[in-house]
Amino acid sequence: MSQKPPVAVVAAEVPARALKSNYPEPFAARVAGRDKRQLGEVFGLSNFGVNLTRLAPGAQSALRHWHGKQDEFVYALDGEATLITDTGETRLAPGMCAGFKAGTGDAHHIVNRSSADFVYLEIGDRTPGGGVGYPDDDLGLTIVDGRMRFTHKDGSPY
Amino acid sequence: MSQKPPVAVVAAEVPARALKSNYPEPFAARVAGRDKRQLGEVFGLSNFGVNLTRLAPGAQSALRHWHGKQDEFVYALDGEATLITDTGETRLAPGMCAGFKAGTGDAHHIVNRSSADFVYLEIGDRTPGGGVGYPDDDLGLTIVDGRMRFTHKDGSPY
């Protein structure tokens, strides 16, 4: 960071990330109504990321997935949405939170089936490695030279 | 964790941590009006901690401090407070956030000078080592056999 970061900011005033998704189609369309404001980056944080994320009606947080080595945590701020894990469906409302421990293999995502935006904080650490899995979709992810490369589950490219 | 953790919880319903402070007196008194609800622990997270923290009027988040290796982040949820860093004083109000990058040596804490509770989320990772410093107070911290031991700055015990 070439400039000294601010001491504090209004989170909603941080510009949304320009990149909408890393997924290949048809999966990118599922998160098209998702905006991420990368709050941790504002302050130069590198050990974990904090996003203020908004899901428009119909949008998903991600494909349902698990991480091998990175913990994740979400805190609901505004609106309502459905958290889907191996356990089933759980309603999220403001003031509720959920955590997704690395390595359990229990996949999760959040789907906004309501008619209003759902806004939440999402936190994830940046422990390297460990892999990610998408049990519901024909998607695999490998890291090649530090870059994400998505494939079909049989390894063939999208 | 012997029992399977819940999928999601209402953060304010998580019991507050019984331990009020690790500080020796006279410093423990400064944080006596502070409650921490350890949200990450509910889900067995270990790579970072997430607390829902409440500062009663007059309470502080901590002594003003820096970490050598751990990033920290706060998100204000309710009430108002004063963030104090080397830059000076910054007002925090709901929807504002601040981050404290490891290793900068810029110390921070939050002081509630208002007449109402201040409630916020605080996140910190658990990268080992790196030390912590308290520029405003006669306090030093060393880790002995994995346990925190506070001393005067000259190394003598409290």
Coordinates of N, CA, C and O in Angstrom, one line a residue, chain A residues 4 6-12 14 39-40 43-48 50 52 69-73 75 77 83 85-88 90-92 94-102 106 121 123-125 127, chain B residues 4 6-12 14 39-40 43-48 50 52 69-73 75 77 83 85-88 90-92 94-102 106 121 123-125 127:
Chain A
K4 N -0.8 5.8 3.3 CA -1.2 5.4 4.7 C -2.7 5.1 4.7 O -3.4 6.0 4.2
P6 N -6.6 4.7 5.9 CA -7.4 5.5 6.8 C -7.5 4.9 8.2 O -7.2 3.7 8.4
V7 N -7.9 5.7 9.2 CA -8.0 5.1 10.6 C -9.3 4.3 10.7 O -9.3 3.2 11.2
A8 N -10.4 4.8 10.1 CA -11.7 4.1 10.1 C -12.5 4.6 8.9 O -12.3 5.7 8.4
V9 N -13.4 3.8 8.5 CA -14.3 4.2 7.3 C -15.7 3.7 7.6 O -16.0 2.8 8.4
V10 N -16.6 4.3 6.8 CA -18.0 3.8 6.8 C -18.0 2.6 5.8 O -17.7 2.8 4.6
A11 N -18.3 1.5 6.3 CA -18.2 0.2 5.5 C -18.9 0.3 4.2 O -18.4 -0.1 3.1
A12 N -20.2 0.8 4.2 CA -21.0 0.8 3.0 C -20.5 1.8 2.0 O -20.9 1.8 0.8
V14 N -17.2 1.9 1.1 CA -16.1 1.3 0.4 C -16.6 0.8 -0.9 O -17.6 0.2 -1.0
L39 N -13.4 -5.0 3.1 CA -13.1 -4.0 4.2 C -11.7 -4.2 4.7 O -11.0 -3.2 5.1
G40 N -11.2 -5.4 4.8 CA -9.9 -5.7 5.4 C -8.8 -5.1 4.5 O -7.8 -4.6 5.0
F43 N -7.5 -1.5 5.1 CA -6.5 -1.2 6.2 C -5.2 -2.0 6.0 O -4.4 -2.1 6.9
G44 N -5.1 -2.7 4.8 CA -3.9 -3.4 4.5 C -3.8 -4.8 5.2 O -2.7 -5.3 5.3
L45 N -4.9 -5.3 5.8 CA -4.8 -6.5 6.5 C -4.5 -7.7 5.5 O -5.0 -7.7 4.4
S46 N -3.8 -8.6 6.0 CA -3.4 -9.8 5.1 C -3.6 -11.1 5.7 O -3.7 -12.1 5.0
N47 N -3.8 -11.2 7.0 CA -4.0 -12.5 7.7 C -5.4 -13.1 7.5 O -5.6 -14.3 7.5
F48 N -6.3 -12.2 7.3 CA -7.7 -12.6 7.0 C -8.4 -11.6 6.2 O -7.9 -10.4 6.2
V50 N -12.1 -9.6 5.4 CA -13.5 -9.2 5.9 C -14.2 -8.5 4.7 O -13.7 -7.5 4.3
L52 N -17.9 -6.9 3.4 CA -19.3 -6.5 3.6 C -20.0 -6.9 2.3 O -19.7 -6.3 1.2
K69 N -8.6 -25.9 4.9 CA -7.7 -25.3 5.9 C -8.2 -23.9 6.4 O -7.6 -23.4 7.3
Q70 N -9.2 -23.3 5.8 CA -9.5 -21.9 6.1 C -10.9 -21.9 6.9 O -11.9 -22.5 6.4
D71 N -10.9 -21.3 8.0 CA -12.2 -21.1 8.7 C -12.9 -19.9 8.1 O -12.3 -19.0 7.5
E72 N -14.2 -20.0 8.2 CA -15.1 -18.9 7.7 C -16.1 -18.6 8.8 O -16.5 -19.4 9.5
F73 N -16.6 -17.3 8.7 CA -17.6 -16.8 9.7 C -18.4 -15.8 9.0 O -17.9 -15.0 8.3
Y75 N -21.8 -12.9 9.8 CA -22.6 -12.2 10.7 C -23.7 -11.4 9.9 O -23.3 -10.5 9.1
L77 N -26.4 -8.7 9.0 CA -26.6 -7.3 9.4 C -28.0 -6.8 9.0 O -28.6 -6.0 9.7
L83 N -29.3 -20.2 5.0 CA -28.0 -20.8 5.0 C -28.2 -22.3 4.8 O -29.1 -22.9 5.4
T85 N -26.5 -26.0 4.7 CA -25.3 -26.9 5.0 C -25.8 -28.3 4.9 O -26.9 -28.6 4.5
D86 N -24.9 -29.2 5.2 CA -25.3 -30.7 5.2 C -26.5 -30.9 6.1 O -27.2 -31.9 5.9
T87 N -26.6 -30.1 7.1 CA -27.7 -30.3 8.1 C -29.1 -29.9 7.5 O -30.1 -30.4 8.0
G88 N -29.1 -29.1 6.5 CA -30.3 -28.6 5.8 C -30.3 -27.1 5.8 O -29.3 -26.5 5.5
T90 N -31.2 -23.2 7.3 CA -31.3 -22.5 8.5 C -31.6 -21.0 8.1 O -30.8 -20.5 7.3
R91 N -32.6 -20.4 8.7 CA -32.9 -19.0 8.4 C -31.8 -18.1 9.1 O -31.5 -18.3 10.3
L92 N -31.3 -17.1 8.4 CA -30.4 -16.1 9.0 C -31.2 -14.7 9.0 O -31.7 -14.3 8.0
P94 N -30.9 -10.6 11.0 CA -29.9 -9.7 11.6 C -29.6 -10.0 13.1 O -30.5 -10.3 13.8
G95 N -28.3 -10.0 13.4 CA -27.8 -10.4 14.7 C -27.5 -11.9 14.8 O -27.0 -12.3 15.9
M96 N -27.7 -12.6 13.8 CA -27.4 -14.1 13.8 C -26.0 -14.2 13.1 O -25.6 -13.4 12.3
C97 N -25.3 -15.3 13.6 CA -24.0 -15.6 13.0 C -23.8 -17.1 12.8 O -24.6 -17.9 13.4
A98 N -22.9 -17.4 12.0 CA -22.6 -18.9 11.7 C -21.1 -19.0 11.4 O -20.5 -18.0 10.9
G99 N -20.5 -20.1 11.7 CA -19.1 -20.3 11.5 C -18.9 -21.7 10.8 O -19.7 -22.6 11.0
F100 N -17.9 -21.7 10.0 CA -17.6 -22.9 9.1 C -16.2 -23.3 9.3 O -15.3 -22.7 8.8
K101 N -16.0 -24.3 10.2 CA -14.7 -24.7 10.6 C -14.0 -25.4 9.4 O -14.6 -26.3 8.7
A102 N -12.7 -25.1 9.2 CA -11.9 -25.8 8.2 C -11.9 -27.3 8.4 O -11.9 -27.8 9.5
D106 N -18.2 -30.3 5.7 CA -19.6 -29.8 5.7 C -19.6 -28.5 4.9 O -19.1 -27.5 5.3
L121 N -21.6 -9.6 7.0 CA -20.1 -9.6 7.1 C -19.6 -11.0 6.9 O -20.2 -12.0 7.5
I123 N -16.0 -13.4 7.0 CA -14.6 -13.4 7.4 C -14.0 -14.7 7.0 O -14.6 -15.7 7.3
G124 N -12.8 -14.7 6.5 CA -12.1 -15.9 6.2 C -10.6 -15.7 6.3 O -10.1 -14.7 5.9
D125 N -9.9 -16.7 6.9 CA -8.5 -16.5 7.0 C -7.8 -17.0 5.7 O -8.4 -17.5 4.8
T127 N -4.9 -18.9 5.5 CA -4.0 -20.1 5.6 C -3.8 -20.7 4.2 O -4.8 -20.9 3.5
Chain B
K4 N -21.6 -31.7 18.5 CA -21.6 -31.0 17.2 C -22.1 -29.6 17.4 O -23.1 -29.3 18.1
P6 N -23.7 -25.8 16.8 CA -25.0 -25.4 16.1 C -24.6 -24.9 14.7 O -23.5 -24.5 14.4
V7 N -25.6 -24.8 13.8 CA -25.5 -24.3 12.5 C -25.3 -22.7 12.6 O -24.5 -22.1 11.9
A8 N -26.2 -22.1 13.3 CA -26.2 -20.6 13.5 C -26.8 -20.3 14.8 O -27.6 -21.1 15.4
V9 N -26.4 -19.1 15.3 CA -26.9 -18.7 16.6 C -27.2 -17.2 16.6 O -26.7 -16.5 15.7
V10 N -28.1 -16.7 17.5 CA -28.2 -15.3 17.8 C -27.1 -14.9 18.6 O -26.9 -15.3 19.7
A11 N -26.2 -14.0 18.1 CA -25.0 -13.6 18.7 C -25.2 -13.1 20.1 O -24.4 -13.5 21.0
A12 N -26.2 -12.3 20.3 CA -26.4 -11.7 21.7 C -26.8 -12.7 22.7 O -26.8 -12.4 23.9
V14 N -25.3 -15.7 23.0 CA -24.1 -16.5 23.4 C -23.7 -15.9 24.8 O -23.6 -14.7 24.9
L39 N -17.9 -15.6 19.7 CA -18.7 -16.2 18.7 C -18.0 -17.3 17.9 O -18.6 -18.3 17.5
G40 N -16.7 -17.1 17.6 CA -16.0 -18.1 16.8 C -15.9 -19.4 17.5 O -16.0 -20.5 16.9
F43 N -18.5 -22.2 17.1 CA -18.5 -23.0 15.9 C -17.2 -23.8 15.8 O -16.9 -24.4 14.8
G44 N -16.4 -23.7 16.9 CA -15.1 -24.5 16.9 C -14.0 -23.8 16.0 O -13.0 -24.5 15.7
L45 N -14.2 -22.6 15.6 CA -13.1 -21.9 14.8 C -11.9 -21.8 15.6 O -11.9 -21.5 16.8
S46 N -10.7 -21.9 14.9 CA -9.5 -21.8 15.6 C -8.5 -20.9 14.9 O -7.5 -20.5 15.5
N47 N -8.7 -20.6 13.6 CA -7.7 -19.8 12.9 C -7.8 -18.3 13.3 O -6.9 -17.5 13.1
F48 N -9.0 -17.9 13.7 CA -9.2 -16.5 14.1 C -10.3 -16.5 15.2 O -11.1 -17.4 15.3
V50 N -13.6 -14.3 16.8 CA -14.6 -13.2 16.6 C -15.4 -13.0 17.9 O -16.0 -14.0 18.4
L52 N -18.3 -10.7 20.0 CA -19.3 -9.6 20.1 C -19.0 -8.9 21.4 O -19.2 -9.6 22.5
K69 N 2.3 -9.7 15.1 CA 2.0 -10.6 14.0 C 0.5 -10.8 13.7 O 0.2 -11.5 12.7
Q70 N -0.3 -10.3 14.6 CA -1.8 -10.6 14.4 C -2.5 -9.3 13.9 O -2.4 -8.3 14.5
D71 N -3.3 -9.5 12.8 CA -4.1 -8.4 12.4 C -5.4 -8.4 13.2 O -5.8 -9.4 13.8
E72 N -5.9 -7.2 13.4 CA -7.2 -7.0 14.1 C -8.2 -6.2 13.2 O -7.7 -5.3 12.5
F73 N -9.5 -6.3 13.5 CA -10.5 -5.6 12.7 C -11.7 -5.4 13.7 O -12.0 -6.3 14.4
Y75 N -15.8 -3.8 13.8 CA -17.0 -3.3 13.1 C -18.0 -2.8 14.1 O -18.5 -3.6 14.9
L77 N -21.5 -1.9 15.7 CA -22.9 -2.3 15.6 C -23.9 -1.3 16.2 O -24.9 -1.1 15.7
L83 N -12.1 5.8 19.0 CA -11.0 5.0 18.7 C -9.7 5.8 18.8 O -9.7 6.9 18.2
T85 N -5.7 6.0 18.3 CA -4.5 5.5 17.7 C -3.4 6.5 17.7 O -3.6 7.6 18.3
D86 N -2.2 6.2 17.1 CA -1.1 7.2 17.1 C -1.6 8.5 16.4 O -1.0 9.6 16.6
T87 N -2.6 8.3 15.5 CA -3.1 9.5 14.7 C -3.9 10.4 15.6 O -4.0 11.6 15.2
G88 N -4.5 9.9 16.6 CA -5.3 10.7 17.5 C -6.6 10.0 17.7 O -6.7 8.8 17.8
T90 N -10.7 9.1 16.8 CA -11.6 9.0 15.7 C -12.9 8.5 16.3 O -12.9 7.5 17.0
R91 N -14.0 9.1 15.9 CA -15.3 8.6 16.4 C -15.8 7.4 15.6 O -15.7 7.3 14.4
L92 N -16.3 6.4 16.3 CA -16.9 5.2 15.7 C -18.4 5.2 15.9 O -18.8 5.4 17.0
P94 N -22.2 3.2 14.3 CA -22.7 2.0 13.7 C -22.4 2.0 12.2 O -22.7 3.0 11.5
G95 N -21.9 0.9 11.7 CA -21.6 0.8 10.2 C -20.2 1.2 9.9 O -19.8 1.1 8.7
M96 N -19.5 1.7 10.9 CA -18.0 2.1 10.7 C -17.2 0.9 11.1 O -17.5 0.0 11.9
C97 N -16.0 0.8 10.4 CA -15.1 -0.2 10.7 C -13.6 0.3 10.7 O -13.4 1.4 10.2
A98 N -12.7 -0.4 11.4 CA -11.3 -0.1 11.4 C -10.5 -1.3 11.4 O -11.0 -2.4 11.9
G99 N -9.3 -1.3 10.9 CA -8.4 -2.4 10.9 C -7.0 -2.0 11.4 O -6.6 -0.9 11.2
F100 N -6.4 -3.0 12.1 CA -5.1 -2.7 12.7 C -4.1 -3.8 12.2 O -4.1 -4.9 12.7
K101 N -3.3 -3.4 11.3 CA -2.4 -4.3 10.6 C -1.3 -4.7 11.6 O -0.7 -3.8 12.3
A102 N -0.9 -5.9 11.6 CA 0.2 -6.4 12.4 C 1.5 -5.7 12.0 O 1.7 -5.4 10.9
D106 N 1.7 0.9 15.4 CA 0.6 1.9 15.7 C -0.4 1.3 16.7 O -1.1 0.4 16.3
L121 N -18.2 -5.8 16.8 CA -17.5 -7.1 16.5 C -16.0 -6.8 16.4 O -15.6 -5.9 15.8
I123 N -12.3 -8.9 15.5 CA -11.8 -10.1 14.9 C -10.3 -10.0 15.0 O -9.7 -9.0 14.7
G124 N -9.6 -11.1 15.3 CA -8.2 -11.2 15.4 C -7.7 -12.6 15.0 O -8.4 -13.5 15.4
D125 N -6.6 -12.6 14.2 CA -6.2 -14.0 13.9 C -5.2 -14.5 15.0 O -4.9 -13.8 15.9
T127 N -2.2 -16.1 14.5 CA -0.8 -16.3 14.1 C 0.1 -16.3 15.4 O -0.1 -15.4 16.2

